[in-house]
Tab-separated table of C-alpha atoms and ligand atoms in Angstrom:
chain	number	residue	atom	x	y	z
A	14	MET	CA	250.303	111.034	7.924
A	15	TYR	CA	252.772	108.394	7.621
A	16	SER	CA	254.714	107.349	10.959
A	17	VAL	CA	257.868	105.653	11.433
A	18	ASN	CA	256.281	102.817	13.301
A	19	GLN	CA	253.478	102.209	10.914
A	20	ARG	CA	252.371	98.672	10.563
A	21	PHE	CA	251.603	97.407	6.998
A	22	ASP	CA	248.616	95.227	6.206
A	23	ASN	CA	249.679	92.066	4.955
A	24	GLN	CA	246.911	92.316	2.423
A	25	ASP	CA	248.466	92.138	-1.388
A	26	ILE	CA	251.671	90.669	-0.050
A	27	PRO	CA	252.078	87.190	-1.780
A	28	GLU	CA	251.788	84.413	0.511
A	29	ASP	CA	254.259	82.131	-1.118
A	30	GLU	CA	257.486	81.788	0.624
A	31	LEU	CA	260.418	80.979	-1.602
A	32	LEU	CA	262.866	80.751	1.465
A	33	THR	CA	262.234	78.239	4.215
A	34	SER	CA	262.891	78.931	7.952
A	35	GLY	CA	266.369	78.483	9.524
A	36	ASN	CA	268.666	81.098	7.826
A	37	LEU	CA	272.024	81.961	9.156
A	38	ALA	CA	271.641	85.662	9.116
A	39	CYS	CA	272.230	87.799	12.282
A	40	ALA	CA	268.951	88.719	14.070
A	41	GLY	CA	267.214	91.622	12.479
A	42	CYS	CA	269.211	91.505	9.285
A	43	GLY	CA	267.782	93.641	6.436
A	44	ALA	CA	269.327	91.620	3.839
A	45	SER	CA	267.405	88.398	4.854
A	46	LEU	CA	264.000	90.161	4.846
A	47	SER	CA	264.821	91.766	1.589
A	48	MET	CA	265.553	88.471	-0.122
A	49	ARG	CA	262.186	87.165	1.208
A	50	LEU	CA	260.198	90.030	-0.271
A	51	ALA	CA	262.272	90.215	-3.342
A	52	LEU	CA	261.206	86.579	-3.960
A	53	LYS	CA	257.672	87.196	-3.290
A	54	GLY	CA	257.558	89.910	-6.044
A	55	LEU	CA	259.559	87.787	-8.625
A	56	GLY	CA	257.964	84.507	-8.063
A	57	LYS	CA	259.117	81.401	-10.109
A	58	PRO	CA	260.775	80.347	-12.390
A	59	THR	CA	263.902	82.569	-10.967
A	60	THR	CA	267.424	81.593	-10.755
A	61	LEU	CA	269.852	83.536	-8.534
A	62	THR	CA	273.686	84.019	-8.804
A	63	VAL	CA	275.256	85.472	-5.623
A	64	PRO	CA	278.941	86.576	-5.301
A	65	ALA	CA	280.695	86.412	-2.069
A	66	CYS	CA	278.835	88.409	0.563
A	67	CYS	CA	276.738	87.789	3.652
A	68	TRP	CA	274.143	86.157	1.416
A	69	THR	CA	276.577	83.464	0.510
A	70	ILE	CA	276.367	82.315	4.002
A	71	ILE	CA	272.715	83.155	4.972
A	72	PRO	CA	271.292	79.973	3.083
A	73	GLY	CA	273.237	77.518	4.997
A	74	ALA	CA	276.086	75.096	4.412
A	75	PHE	CA	275.722	72.539	1.635
A	76	PRO	CA	273.929	70.032	1.309
A	77	ARG	CA	271.318	72.246	3.319
A	78	SER	CA	269.905	75.443	1.997
A	79	ILE	CA	266.836	77.592	2.862
A	80	MET	CA	266.427	78.371	-0.835
A	81	GLU	CA	263.369	77.119	-2.962
A	82	VAL	CA	265.188	78.513	-6.232
A	83	PRO	CA	268.219	77.728	-7.829
A	84	PHE	CA	271.200	79.686	-6.203
A	85	PHE	CA	274.562	79.696	-7.801
A	86	ASN	CA	277.577	80.993	-5.959
A	87	CYS	CA	280.094	82.882	-8.179
A	88	ALA	CA	283.217	84.722	-7.762
A	89	PHE	CA	283.164	88.032	-6.024
A	90	GLU	CA	283.779	90.249	-9.223
A	91	THR	CA	281.271	88.420	-11.634
A	92	ALA	CA	277.638	88.660	-10.575
A	93	ALA	CA	276.650	90.448	-13.768
A	94	SER	CA	278.560	88.404	-16.242
A	95	THR	CA	277.665	85.072	-14.462
A	96	ALA	CA	273.989	86.165	-14.519
A	97	ALA	CA	274.216	87.053	-18.238
A	98	GLY	CA	275.910	83.737	-18.975
A	99	ILE	CA	273.195	81.708	-17.123
A	100	LYS	CA	270.543	83.714	-19.119
A	101	ALA	CA	272.300	82.802	-22.496
A	102	ALA	CA	272.548	79.200	-21.538
A	103	TYR	CA	268.835	79.111	-20.654
A	104	ARG	CA	267.916	80.766	-23.857
A	105	LYS	CA	269.888	78.326	-25.830
A	106	ARG	CA	267.850	75.446	-24.142
A	107	GLY	CA	264.487	77.106	-24.863
A	108	MET	CA	264.007	78.151	-21.320
A	109	ASP	CA	263.865	81.960	-21.838
A	110	ASP	CA	261.015	82.286	-19.361
A	111	ILE	CA	263.375	81.760	-16.465
A	112	CYS	CA	264.240	84.956	-14.738
A	113	VAL	CA	267.939	85.327	-14.020
A	114	VAL	CA	268.893	87.554	-11.082
A	115	ALA	CA	272.325	88.554	-9.930
A	116	TRP	CA	272.127	89.308	-6.101
A	117	ALA	CA	274.998	91.249	-4.699
A	118	GLY	CA	276.175	93.457	-1.896
A	119	ASP	CA	277.441	97.124	-2.177
A	120	GLY	CA	281.099	95.924	-2.163
A	121	GLY	CA	280.407	93.349	-5.002
A	122	THR	CA	278.629	96.001	-6.909
A	123	LEU	CA	279.903	99.588	-6.415
A	124	ASP	CA	283.491	98.328	-6.078
A	125	ILE	CA	284.709	94.979	-7.263
A	126	GLY	CA	281.810	94.045	-9.661
A	127	ILE	CA	281.136	97.366	-11.334
A	128	GLN	CA	283.187	96.338	-14.408
A	129	ALA	CA	281.003	93.182	-15.204
A	130	LEU	CA	277.973	95.171	-14.174
A	131	SER	CA	278.725	98.034	-16.588
A	132	GLY	CA	279.535	95.616	-19.370
A	133	ALA	CA	276.105	93.834	-18.934
A	134	ALA	CA	274.236	96.991	-18.720
A	135	GLU	CA	275.972	98.528	-21.869
A	136	ARG	CA	275.083	95.256	-23.656
A	137	ASN	CA	271.572	95.588	-22.161
A	138	ASP	CA	271.813	91.655	-21.018
A	139	ASP	CA	268.498	90.354	-20.024
A	140	ILE	CA	269.160	90.045	-16.259
A	141	ILE	CA	267.881	91.753	-12.897
A	142	TYR	CA	270.825	92.997	-11.014
A	143	ILE	CA	270.083	93.608	-7.248
A	144	CYS	CA	272.364	95.469	-4.970
A	145	TYR	CA	271.522	94.922	-1.391
A	146	ASP	CA	273.426	97.895	0.141
A	147	ASN	CA	274.319	97.668	3.855
A	148	GLU	CA	277.013	100.380	3.261
A	149	ALA	CA	280.129	98.091	3.975
A	150	TYR	CA	281.963	94.821	3.484
A	151	MET	CA	279.943	93.210	6.435
A	152	ASN	CA	280.843	89.547	5.714
A	153	THR	CA	284.490	90.050	6.250
A	154	GLY	CA	284.243	92.245	9.393
A	155	ILE	CA	282.580	95.607	8.540
A	156	GLN	CA	285.402	97.274	6.165
A	157	ARG	CA	284.341	100.369	4.319
A	158	SER	CA	283.177	100.262	0.841
A	159	SER	CA	282.490	103.145	-1.573
A	160	ALA	CA	278.806	102.869	-0.495
A	161	THR	CA	279.813	103.582	3.170
A	162	PRO	CA	278.492	107.198	4.039
A	163	LEU	CA	280.790	110.191	4.741
A	164	GLY	CA	281.981	110.138	8.227
A	165	SER	CA	280.932	106.658	9.119
A	166	TRP	CA	282.670	104.327	11.427
A	167	THR	CA	283.909	100.909	10.002
A	168	THR	CA	286.773	98.858	11.112
A	169	THR	CA	289.013	100.357	8.380
A	170	THR	CA	287.737	103.915	9.015
A	171	PRO	CA	287.950	104.172	12.729
A	172	VAL	CA	286.543	106.858	14.797
A	173	LYS	CA	289.794	108.912	14.683
A	174	ASN	CA	289.877	108.613	10.902
A	175	PRO	CA	286.298	108.118	9.728
A	176	LYS	CA	285.310	107.703	6.160
A	177	SER	CA	286.157	111.195	4.442
A	178	GLU	CA	284.597	110.482	0.935
A	179	PRO	CA	280.995	110.666	0.296
A	180	LYS	CA	278.952	107.562	-0.746
A	181	LYS	CA	279.290	106.641	-4.538
A	182	ASP	CA	276.174	107.532	-6.456
A	183	ILE	CA	275.709	104.016	-8.090
A	184	ASP	CA	271.985	104.967	-9.204
A	185	GLU	CA	273.158	107.799	-11.292
A	186	ILE	CA	275.985	105.593	-12.907
A	187	MET	CA	273.396	103.012	-13.828
A	188	ILE	CA	270.998	105.543	-15.077
A	189	ALA	CA	273.882	106.736	-17.292
A	190	HIS	CA	273.811	103.465	-18.972
A	191	ARG	CA	270.268	104.164	-20.162
A	192	ILE	CA	269.089	100.779	-18.857
A	193	PRO	CA	265.414	100.111	-19.150
A	194	TYR	CA	264.644	100.077	-15.503
A	195	LEU	CA	266.128	101.276	-12.241
A	196	ALA	CA	264.533	101.322	-8.878
A	197	THR	CA	265.346	102.122	-5.270
A	198	ALA	CA	263.443	100.144	-2.689
A	199	THR	CA	263.711	98.992	1.003
A	200	ALA	CA	261.993	96.191	2.866
A	201	ALA	CA	260.668	98.873	5.315
A	202	PHE	CA	258.273	99.769	2.566
A	203	PRO	CA	257.338	96.198	1.409
A	204	HIS	CA	254.315	97.050	-0.926
A	205	ASP	CA	256.438	99.513	-2.829
A	206	MET	CA	259.368	97.039	-2.952
A	207	ILE	CA	257.308	94.023	-4.232
A	208	ALA	CA	255.663	96.050	-6.733
A	209	LYS	CA	259.073	97.187	-8.216
A	210	PHE	CA	260.235	93.583	-8.275
A	211	LYS	CA	256.898	92.464	-10.190
A	212	LYS	CA	257.494	95.302	-12.639
A	213	ALA	CA	261.231	94.549	-13.053
A	214	ARG	CA	260.194	90.954	-13.969
A	215	SER	CA	257.809	92.145	-16.721
A	216	ILE	CA	260.478	94.233	-18.428
A	217	LYS	CA	263.279	92.770	-20.751
A	218	GLY	CA	266.846	94.084	-20.621
A	219	THR	CA	269.094	95.019	-17.673
A	220	ARG	CA	267.124	96.058	-14.769
A	221	PHE	CA	268.649	97.412	-11.611
A	222	ILE	CA	267.302	97.488	-7.940
A	223	HIS	CA	269.157	99.103	-5.350
A	224	LEU	CA	268.001	97.985	-2.025
A	225	PHE	CA	268.720	99.761	1.068
A	226	SER	CA	269.441	97.263	3.625
A	227	SER	CA	269.984	97.422	7.364
A	228	CYS	CA	272.780	95.643	9.218
A	229	PRO	CA	272.526	95.803	12.938
A	230	THR	CA	275.850	94.181	13.414
A	231	GLY	CA	277.754	96.609	11.188
A	232	TRP	CA	275.779	99.750	11.872
A	233	ARG	CA	276.033	99.182	15.683
A	234	MET	CA	272.468	99.286	16.704
A	235	PRO	CA	269.913	96.950	18.332
A	236	GLU	CA	268.321	94.452	15.907
A	237	ASN	CA	264.724	95.598	16.979
A	238	LEU	CA	265.451	99.093	15.153
A	239	SER	CA	266.268	97.568	11.768
A	240	ILE	CA	262.929	98.397	10.179
A	241	GLU	CA	262.689	101.819	11.869
A	242	VAL	CA	266.105	102.776	10.742
A	243	MET	CA	265.308	101.786	6.966
A	244	ARG	CA	262.237	103.816	7.175
A	245	LEU	CA	263.974	106.918	8.532
A	246	ALA	CA	266.401	106.659	5.766
A	247	VAL	CA	263.448	107.237	3.258
A	248	LEU	CA	261.541	109.584	5.458
A	249	SER	CA	264.723	111.877	5.670
A	250	ASN	CA	265.424	111.738	2.080
A	251	ILE	CA	268.718	109.902	2.743
A	252	PHE	CA	267.367	107.130	0.498
A	253	PRO	CA	264.291	108.363	-1.589
A	254	LEU	CA	262.094	105.728	-3.155
A	255	TYR	CA	261.849	106.378	-6.914
A	256	GLU	CA	262.032	104.464	-10.197
A	257	VAL	CA	263.681	105.540	-13.598
A	258	GLU	CA	262.586	104.158	-17.024
A	259	GLY	CA	264.900	104.269	-20.016
A	260	GLY	CA	267.382	106.441	-18.184
A	261	GLU	CA	265.254	109.335	-18.445
A	262	VAL	CA	261.822	109.181	-16.824
A	263	TYR	CA	262.092	109.605	-13.065
A	264	ARG	CA	259.198	108.886	-10.836
A	265	GLN	CA	259.129	109.196	-7.001
A	266	THR	CA	256.988	106.310	-5.641
A	267	PHE	CA	256.804	107.557	-2.055
A	268	VAL	CA	256.685	111.115	-1.210
A	269	PRO	CA	257.080	111.646	2.678
A	270	ASP	CA	254.375	113.960	4.212
A	271	GLU	CA	257.081	115.435	6.361
A	272	ILE	CA	260.965	115.304	6.070
A	273	VAL	CA	262.603	113.861	9.174
A	274	PRO	CA	265.935	115.391	10.089
A	275	VAL	CA	269.016	113.233	9.194
A	276	ASN	CA	269.866	113.271	12.937
A	277	GLU	CA	266.766	111.223	13.891
A	278	TYR	CA	268.129	108.320	11.712
A	279	MET	CA	271.945	108.941	12.579
A	280	HIS	CA	271.484	109.025	16.365
A	281	LEU	CA	270.106	105.388	16.532
A	282	GLN	CA	273.283	104.015	14.921
A	283	GLY	CA	276.728	103.566	16.784
A	284	ARG	CA	278.528	104.129	13.553
A	285	PHE	CA	277.571	107.785	13.535
A	286	ARG	CA	278.058	108.369	17.235
A	287	HIS	CA	281.470	110.259	17.170
A	288	LEU	CA	280.100	112.816	14.673
A	289	THR	CA	279.788	116.573	15.953
A	290	GLU	CA	276.769	118.780	15.260
A	291	GLU	CA	278.837	120.332	12.583
A	292	ASP	CA	279.345	117.086	10.731
A	293	ILE	CA	275.582	116.345	11.038
A	294	LYS	CA	274.703	119.716	9.522
A	295	ALA	CA	277.033	119.139	6.601
A	296	TYR	CA	275.439	115.761	6.179
A	297	GLN	CA	272.027	117.220	6.122
A	298	LYS	CA	273.084	119.850	3.665
A	299	ALA	CA	274.684	117.219	1.326
A	300	VAL	CA	271.174	115.082	1.580
A	301	ASP	CA	269.281	118.222	0.823
A	302	LYS	CA	271.256	119.156	-2.127
A	303	ARG	CA	271.140	115.695	-3.732
A	304	TYR	CA	267.165	115.716	-3.019
A	305	GLU	CA	266.879	118.958	-4.742
A	306	THR	CA	268.339	117.601	-7.883
A	307	LEU	CA	266.206	114.578	-7.603
A	308	LYS	CA	263.078	116.751	-7.325
A	309	GLU	CA	263.862	118.542	-10.503
A	310	ARG	CA	264.145	115.281	-12.295
A	311	PHE	CA	260.865	113.959	-10.546
A	312	ALA	CA	259.115	116.971	-11.873
A	313	LYS	CA	260.524	116.511	-15.568
A	314	GLY	CA	259.436	112.879	-15.232
A	315	LYS	CA	255.891	113.908	-14.573
A	316	GLU	CA	255.939	116.162	-17.642
A	317	ASN	CA	257.346	113.382	-19.812
A	318	THR	CA	254.711	110.879	-18.338
A	319	ALA	CA	251.964	113.523	-19.236
A	320	ILE	CA	253.001	113.631	-22.973
B	430	TPP	C1	288.067	88.371	-5.020
B	430	TPP	C2	287.873	88.292	-3.720
B	430	TPP	N1	288.233	89.273	-2.821
B	430	TPP	C3	287.906	89.347	-1.644
B	430	TPP	C4	286.974	88.467	-1.183
B	430	TPP	C5	286.520	88.350	0.401
B	430	TPP	N2	285.324	88.733	0.571
B	430	TPP	C6	284.376	87.913	0.738
B	430	TPP	S1	282.720	88.498	1.103
B	430	TPP	C7	283.456	90.078	1.116
B	430	TPP	C8	282.739	91.275	1.599
B	430	TPP	C9	281.475	91.554	0.540
B	430	TPP	O1	281.026	92.761	0.853
B	430	TPP	P1	279.524	93.280	0.272
B	430	TPP	O2	279.663	92.965	-1.117
B	430	TPP	O3	279.191	94.606	0.751
B	430	TPP	O4	278.612	91.987	0.901
B	430	TPP	P2	278.207	91.848	2.527
B	430	TPP	O5	279.211	91.084	3.110
B	430	TPP	O6	278.280	93.306	3.081
B	430	TPP	O7	276.793	91.365	2.581
B	430	TPP	C10	284.881	90.080	0.861
B	430	TPP	C11	285.738	91.343	0.874
B	430	TPP	C12	286.522	87.364	-1.900
B	430	TPP	N3	285.717	86.420	-1.530
B	430	TPP	N4	287.086	87.308	-3.309
B	431	SF4	S1	276.530	91.021	9.160
B	431	SF4	FE1	274.758	92.420	8.636
B	431	SF4	S2	274.088	91.994	6.599
B	431	SF4	FE2	275.461	90.266	7.309
B	431	SF4	S3	274.045	88.827	8.020
B	431	SF4	FE3	274.728	90.139	9.775
B	431	SF4	S4	273.092	91.747	9.979
B	431	SF4	FE4	272.876	90.459	7.908
B	432	MG	MG1	277.933	95.222	2.030
């Protein structure tokens, strides 16, 4: 059976590092590990464009950088359109083999960058768009975003007035664009994540990867729980791991042997500490409901694959 503290074998994880040491992330930052693994899956040649977010800071201040691939800082709302523009310029120069990646936070994706993202997806621009989702605007001091879960504390949704809206379902929004490839992933399942980045690279058109990315600072938890919390999000079905091809064929890439109650995930994080038993029950109900819907799609996906 799969355990929360399971150690993964390094076998099959590419040894090449496209990040050097000395990044400026907080200790235990899920986003920094996510980039490291993503680049192992993508390999070279790859060019990144990154809007305002923690990842603008993490590589270090000019002229120093931990990045071994080109990294272009763009305006907050423009990740997808900047990536599409870079790709068009490369194509014009006969450099179509370069994989262009937009790497943005949840605020930069679900909120301010959604117009550019929707436009790129509708045109099926040949880019990979990654949303690393730490469920708030962390870089500016933990403000709520539309990815912040229902009931969560942030500095703009304080304990006396926690977030009253559920998390926006960006995956279903992107699937509705019928893009060639969408995947959910987390660095706590490194093999699954790297395989999805390799697959995304091999496909043409708009590919979207939603990374669940722990933030010990904003989630109010010790940094050594970072991996455990990301795993519990998967094992509790809060963040199921799956992929969708052509906006139609769903495939679950990891099926937990045993579903963990959401409380086991929530009680490790200070941002949920104020929630009552009733609140947690309601949260569990919402997670179960969403998973039931997904399960039907996974079953249908299996039928489609069998044809
Ligand atoms: C147009 C614009 N509005 C606001 C900001 C300020 N700002 C910079 S980073 C950031 C938060 C980004 O949040 P998210 O995309 O979730 O990434 P995270 O910081 O969580 O990594 C904000 C609001 C900005 N740089 N540009
Ligand atoms: S605030 Fe959160 S996402 Fe940003 S660097 Fe720190 S741990 Fe990482
Ligand atoms: Mg964020």
